[in-house]
């Protein structure tokens, strides 16, 4: 199934996944995923724990090696039939595909500013001055101008995640992957991170977001993809998925999430 109800767009998708299969040992985790994302689309991936959402994202930036299928992203063939891009190309691709994790993964020994400037200095060849100027602009975007010299340990979870987003953006990615970016946060800190993500979406960033924040999905997603047991069981605009899901399993999942929240 195509995430974009294929045929409506004429430009090639920026992410195209076909027949993607991934196992860990004998455990088949992705059972043949088909999925497209157009430039500037926001695709929200939902589904129960263990359904393969993180593995799907990780297959989109080369953190996992699938056994079968094809992933094309930003004009490159990342994986085809178990063959991955060579390391040099993989590194170039990772610069174009930013990823934000549930657990922030900031470098604890570096200041906020240095967390953000490290990648651009090492991989984009920017001077400290150039990288610093860009980092400060990104900190303004995520509302953390005052925290440039702070160490990660002194920040709240919401602030850490906003730094992690700024750090990913510093590589000037063409696609951003978010894996449950607010799941580790205290409830009162979720909003500040979602607000930054909404801003990115409104600026036209292409985003694939795994989240249980259904209000965010309703408001921001162009397409909601529902995964269960290693497959996409349905996809469509949020209005359809949330009010008239085709699958009973989608309905059950949504009821479980909404009764929790
Ligand atoms: P989700 O993000 O939807 O919760 P995951 O993609 O993390 O699901 O995991 C899907 C399944 O794959 C789970 O059963 C999980 O235990 C298994 N899995 C994920 N990563 C690994 C790994 N590195 N080794 C073995 N099993 C894994
Ligand atoms: Mg996950």
GROMACS .gro file of C-alpha atoms and ligand atoms in nm:
model
  289
    1UNK     CA    1   0.000   0.000   0.000
    2UNK     CA    2   0.130   0.347  -0.075
    3UNK     CA    3   0.137   0.599   0.206
    4UNK     CA    4   0.054   0.870  -0.042
    5UNK     CA    5  -0.239   0.711  -0.221
    6UNK     CA    6  -0.011   0.691  -0.522
    7UNK     CA    7  -0.103   0.850  -0.847
    8UNK     CA    8  -0.199   1.186  -0.704
    9UNK     CA    9   0.152   1.330  -0.714
   10UNK     CA   10   0.371   1.351  -1.019
   11UNK     CA   11   0.705   1.434  -0.852
   12UNK     CA   12   0.910   1.133  -0.741
   13UNK     CA   13   0.889   1.059  -0.369
   14UNK     CA   14   1.183   1.165  -0.152
   15UNK     CA   15   1.151   0.836   0.038
   16UNK     CA   16   1.040   0.518  -0.136
   17UNK     CA   17   1.032   0.183   0.041
   18UNK     CA   18   0.935  -0.135  -0.144
   19UNK     CA   19   0.904  -0.488  -0.011
   20UNK     CA   20   1.123  -0.410   0.291
   21UNK     CA   21   1.199  -0.718   0.500
   22UNK     CA   22   1.402  -0.733   0.820
   23UNK     CA   23   1.449  -1.013   1.071
   24UNK     CA   24   1.639  -1.046   1.395
   25UNK     CA   25   1.737  -1.412   1.400
   26UNK     CA   26   1.423  -1.608   1.326
   27UNK     CA   27   1.198  -1.318   1.432
   28UNK     CA   28   1.057  -1.145   1.124
   29UNK     CA   29   1.013  -0.782   1.226
   30UNK     CA   30   0.930  -0.616   0.893
   31UNK     CA   31   0.727  -0.836   0.660
   32UNK     CA   32   0.743  -0.647   0.332
   33UNK     CA   33   0.679  -0.278   0.377
   34UNK     CA   34   0.574  -0.046   0.093
   35UNK     CA   35   0.571   0.319   0.170
   36UNK     CA   36   0.632   0.655  -0.003
   37UNK     CA   37   0.692   1.002   0.132
   38UNK     CA   38   0.673   1.309  -0.089
   39UNK     CA   39   0.891   1.616  -0.026
   40UNK     CA   40   0.743   1.837   0.249
   41UNK     CA   41   0.504   1.568   0.365
   42UNK     CA   42   0.464   1.478   0.730
   43UNK     CA   43   0.400   1.107   0.773
   44UNK     CA   44   0.309   0.990   1.122
   45UNK     CA   45   0.364   0.621   1.196
   46UNK     CA   46   0.153   0.469   1.473
   47UNK     CA   47   0.103   0.118   1.602
   48UNK     CA   48   0.153  -0.103   1.905
   49UNK     CA   49   0.486  -0.155   2.075
   50UNK     CA   50   0.691  -0.415   1.888
   51UNK     CA   51   0.512  -0.362   1.557
   52UNK     CA   52   0.837  -0.256   1.386
   53UNK     CA   53   0.810   0.124   1.382
   54UNK     CA   54   1.163   0.194   1.508
   55UNK     CA   55   1.309  -0.073   1.283
   56UNK     CA   56   1.138   0.087   0.983
   57UNK     CA   57   1.286   0.428   1.068
   58UNK     CA   58   1.629   0.277   1.131
   59UNK     CA   59   1.615   0.108   0.790
   60UNK     CA   60   1.560   0.453   0.636
   61UNK     CA   61   1.897   0.589   0.745
   62UNK     CA   62   2.112   0.280   0.730
   63UNK     CA   63   2.114   0.193   1.100
   64UNK     CA   64   1.971  -0.150   1.016
   65UNK     CA   65   2.055  -0.380   0.729
   66UNK     CA   66   1.738  -0.532   0.587
   67UNK     CA   67   1.749  -0.869   0.408
   68UNK     CA   68   1.509  -0.783   0.134
   69UNK     CA   69   1.341  -0.501  -0.051
   70UNK     CA   70   1.451  -0.156  -0.149
   71UNK     CA   71   1.487   0.180   0.022
   72UNK     CA   72   1.542   0.488  -0.192
   73UNK     CA   73   1.593   0.812  -0.010
   74UNK     CA   74   1.707   1.157  -0.122
   75UNK     CA   75   1.780   1.024  -0.469
   76UNK     CA   76   2.002   0.738  -0.351
   77UNK     CA   77   1.938   0.368  -0.333
   78UNK     CA   78   2.020   0.299   0.032
   79UNK     CA   79   1.937  -0.070   0.022
   80UNK     CA   80   1.849  -0.308  -0.254
   81UNK     CA   81   1.811  -0.682  -0.198
   82UNK     CA   82   2.030  -0.685   0.110
   83UNK     CA   83   2.304  -0.470  -0.045
   84UNK     CA   84   2.369  -0.145   0.139
   85UNK     CA   85   2.534   0.168   0.006
   86UNK     CA   86   2.913   0.177   0.050
   87UNK     CA   87   3.029   0.345   0.371
   88UNK     CA   88   3.126   0.676   0.211
   89UNK     CA   89   2.788   0.712   0.047
   90UNK     CA   90   2.617   0.598   0.365
   91UNK     CA   91   2.782   0.879   0.558
   92UNK     CA   92   2.676   1.130   0.294
   93UNK     CA   93   2.322   0.997   0.313
   94UNK     CA   94   2.312   1.023   0.692
   95UNK     CA   95   2.393   1.393   0.657
   96UNK     CA   96   2.076   1.431   0.454
   97UNK     CA   97   1.858   1.224   0.684
   98UNK     CA   98   1.842   1.361   1.039
   99UNK     CA   99   1.721   1.144   1.323
  100UNK     CA  100   1.588   1.231   1.667
  101UNK     CA  101   1.557   0.956   1.927
  102UNK     CA  102   1.342   0.913   2.235
  103UNK     CA  103   1.654   0.923   2.455
  104UNK     CA  104   1.801   1.252   2.316
  105UNK     CA  105   2.155   1.103   2.281
  106UNK     CA  106   2.334   1.437   2.338
  107UNK     CA  107   2.708   1.428   2.400
  108UNK     CA  108   2.717   1.478   2.779
  109UNK     CA  109   3.066   1.629   2.790
  110UNK     CA  110   2.993   1.900   2.531
  111UNK     CA  111   2.806   2.226   2.581
  112UNK     CA  112   2.477   2.278   2.400
  113UNK     CA  113   2.654   2.490   2.137
  114UNK     CA  114   2.929   2.234   2.086
  115UNK     CA  115   2.677   1.952   2.055
  116UNK     CA  116   2.528   2.143   1.762
  117UNK     CA  117   2.852   2.261   1.597
  118UNK     CA  118   3.041   1.930   1.611
  119UNK     CA  119   2.876   1.771   1.305
  120UNK     CA  120   2.892   2.081   1.082
  121UNK     CA  121   3.260   2.134   1.170
  122UNK     CA  122   3.358   1.772   1.113
  123UNK     CA  123   3.132   1.678   0.824
  124UNK     CA  124   3.029   1.999   0.648
  125UNK     CA  125   3.371   2.161   0.678
  126UNK     CA  126   3.245   2.477   0.850
  127UNK     CA  127   3.478   2.695   1.057
  128UNK     CA  128   3.403   2.728   1.429
  129UNK     CA  129   3.276   3.078   1.359
  130UNK     CA  130   3.039   2.971   1.082
  131UNK     CA  131   2.915   2.668   1.273
  132UNK     CA  132   2.864   2.880   1.586
  133UNK     CA  133   2.659   3.138   1.398
  134UNK     CA  134   2.438   2.868   1.246
  135UNK     CA  135   2.401   2.694   1.581
  136UNK     CA  136   2.289   3.015   1.750
  137UNK     CA  137   2.027   3.068   1.480
  138UNK     CA  138   1.903   2.713   1.538
  139UNK     CA  139   1.893   2.767   1.914
  140UNK     CA  140   1.675   3.069   1.852
  141UNK     CA  141   1.444   2.859   1.638
  142UNK     CA  142   1.401   2.599   1.913
  143UNK     CA  143   1.367   2.867   2.182
  144UNK     CA  144   1.694   2.803   2.364
  145UNK     CA  145   1.906   3.109   2.288
  146UNK     CA  146   2.001   3.139   2.655
  147UNK     CA  147   2.131   2.782   2.679
  148UNK     CA  148   2.420   2.792   2.431
  149UNK     CA  149   2.685   2.747   2.701
  150UNK     CA  150   2.484   2.513   2.926
  151UNK     CA  151   2.582   2.150   2.968
  152UNK     CA  152   2.318   1.888   2.875
  153UNK     CA  153   2.289   1.760   3.234
  154UNK     CA  154   2.156   2.100   3.346
  155UNK     CA  155   1.867   2.093   3.096
  156UNK     CA  156   1.514   1.957   3.130
  157UNK     CA  157   1.413   1.669   2.904
  158UNK     CA  158   1.216   1.904   2.681
  159UNK     CA  159   1.516   2.133   2.647
  160UNK     CA  160   1.745   1.837   2.571
  161UNK     CA  161   1.515   1.719   2.299
  162UNK     CA  162   1.499   2.065   2.145
  163UNK     CA  163   1.882   2.070   2.142
  164UNK     CA  164   1.879   1.727   1.977
  165UNK     CA  165   1.647   1.863   1.708
  166UNK     CA  166   1.871   2.167   1.657
  167UNK     CA  167   2.173   1.937   1.633
  168UNK     CA  168   2.003   1.727   1.365
  169UNK     CA  169   1.897   2.039   1.174
  170UNK     CA  170   2.255   2.170   1.180
  171UNK     CA  171   2.343   1.910   0.918
  172UNK     CA  172   2.082   2.067   0.686
  173UNK     CA  173   1.893   1.741   0.637
  174UNK     CA  174   1.636   1.695   0.363
  175UNK     CA  175   1.436   1.446   0.570
  176UNK     CA  176   1.390   1.425   0.946
  177UNK     CA  177   1.307   1.101   1.126
  178UNK     CA  178   1.161   1.123   1.475
  179UNK     CA  179   1.134   0.808   1.687
  180UNK     CA  180   0.893   0.877   1.974
  181UNK     CA  181   1.059   1.212   2.045
  182UNK     CA  182   0.831   1.295   2.338
  183UNK     CA  183   0.785   0.952   2.497
  184UNK     CA  184   1.058   1.004   2.759
  185UNK     CA  185   0.928   1.346   2.865
  186UNK     CA  186   0.720   1.454   3.160
  187UNK     CA  187   0.375   1.545   3.024
  188UNK     CA  188   0.419   1.918   3.082
  189UNK     CA  189   0.729   1.920   2.858
  190UNK     CA  190   0.576   1.742   2.560
  191UNK     CA  191   0.416   2.056   2.416
  192UNK     CA  192   0.738   2.252   2.375
  193UNK     CA  193   0.891   1.977   2.164
  194UNK     CA  194   0.578   1.925   1.953
  195UNK     CA  195   0.568   2.300   1.895
  196UNK     CA  196   0.917   2.291   1.742
  197UNK     CA  197   0.815   1.996   1.525
  198UNK     CA  198   0.505   2.185   1.408
  199UNK     CA  199   0.725   2.478   1.316
  200UNK     CA  200   0.949   2.251   1.107
  201UNK     CA  201   0.646   2.101   0.936
  202UNK     CA  202   0.510   2.447   0.856
  203UNK     CA  203   0.844   2.536   0.699
  204UNK     CA  204   0.812   2.241   0.462
  205UNK     CA  205   1.048   1.991   0.625
  206UNK     CA  206   0.986   1.633   0.513
  207UNK     CA  207   0.924   1.435   0.831
  208UNK     CA  208   0.854   1.076   0.933
  209UNK     CA  209   0.737   1.077   1.292
  210UNK     CA  210   0.672   0.776   1.514
  211UNK     CA  211   0.455   0.904   1.797
  212UNK     CA  212   0.162   0.829   2.023
  213UNK     CA  213   0.064   1.198   2.025
  214UNK     CA  214  -0.261   1.164   1.835
  215UNK     CA  215  -0.352   1.533   1.855
  216UNK     CA  216  -0.022   1.615   1.687
  217UNK     CA  217  -0.094   1.355   1.420
  218UNK     CA  218  -0.443   1.497   1.359
  219UNK     CA  219  -0.312   1.848   1.330
  220UNK     CA  220   0.014   1.802   1.142
  221UNK     CA  221   0.019   1.472   0.953
  222UNK     CA  222  -0.054   1.455   0.584
  223UNK     CA  223  -0.061   1.077   0.608
  224UNK     CA  224  -0.095   0.842   0.904
  225UNK     CA  225   0.057   0.497   0.859
  226UNK     CA  226  -0.065   0.223   1.091
  227UNK     CA  227   0.172  -0.066   1.162
  228UNK     CA  228   0.094  -0.396   1.328
  229UNK     CA  229   0.307  -0.709   1.351
  230UNK     CA  230   0.565  -0.594   1.100
  231UNK     CA  231   0.330  -0.469   0.834
  232UNK     CA  232   0.141  -0.156   0.733
  233UNK     CA  233  -0.223  -0.245   0.792
  234UNK     CA  234  -0.361   0.081   0.659
  235UNK     CA  235  -0.264   0.438   0.578
  236UNK     CA  236  -0.444   0.755   0.487
  237UNK     CA  237  -0.522   1.109   0.591
  238UNK     CA  238  -0.562   1.154   0.968
  239UNK     CA  239  -0.932   1.240   0.934
  240UNK     CA  240  -0.996   0.896   0.787
  241UNK     CA  241  -0.764   0.695   1.010
  242UNK     CA  242  -0.893   0.850   1.332
  243UNK     CA  243  -1.263   0.864   1.257
  244UNK     CA  244  -1.322   0.583   1.006
  245UNK     CA  245  -1.037   0.332   1.026
  246UNK     CA  246  -1.077   0.041   0.789
  247UNK     CA  247  -0.916  -0.212   1.022
  248UNK     CA  248  -1.045  -0.335   1.356
  249UNK     CA  249  -0.687  -0.352   1.480
  250UNK     CA  250  -0.646   0.021   1.414
  251UNK     CA  251  -0.963   0.093   1.609
  252UNK     CA  252  -0.846  -0.121   1.901
  253UNK     CA  253  -0.506   0.044   1.903
  254UNK     CA  254  -0.653   0.394   1.895
  255UNK     CA  255  -0.894   0.310   2.176
  256UNK     CA  256  -0.609   0.176   2.389
  257UNK     CA  257  -0.394   0.486   2.332
  258UNK     CA  258  -0.674   0.734   2.384
  259UNK     CA  259  -0.794   0.569   2.706
  260UNK     CA  260  -0.437   0.594   2.837
  261UNK     CA  261  -0.396   0.957   2.757
  262LIG     P1  262   0.842  -0.063   1.778
  262LIG     O1  263   0.932   0.053   1.755
  262LIG     O2  264   0.717  -0.061   1.695
  262LIG     O3  265   0.808  -0.082   1.924
  262LIG     P2  266   1.072  -0.220   1.705
  262LIG     O4  267   1.101  -0.188   1.563
  262LIG     O5  268   1.157  -0.156   1.808
  262LIG     O6  269   0.917  -0.195   1.734
  262LIG     O7  270   1.083  -0.375   1.730
  262LIG     C1  271   1.010  -0.469   1.655
  262LIG     C2  272   1.047  -0.605   1.704
  262LIG     O8  273   1.183  -0.630   1.675
  262LIG     C3  274   1.032  -0.623   1.853
  262LIG     O9  275   0.980  -0.752   1.878
  262LIG     C4  276   1.172  -0.612   1.906
  262LIG    O10  277   1.188  -0.686   2.021
  262LIG     C5  278   1.253  -0.667   1.791
  262LIG     N1  279   1.386  -0.606   1.783
  262LIG     C6  280   1.412  -0.474   1.760
  262LIG     N2  281   1.545  -0.451   1.756
  262LIG     C7  282   1.605  -0.572   1.780
  262LIG     C8  283   1.742  -0.614   1.789
  262LIG     N3  284   1.843  -0.529   1.772
  262LIG     N4  285   1.763  -0.745   1.814
  262LIG     C9  286   1.661  -0.833   1.829
  262LIG     N5  287   1.531  -0.798   1.822
  262LIG    C10  288   1.503  -0.671   1.797
  263LIG    MG1  289   1.008   0.196   1.882
   0.00000   0.00000   0.00000
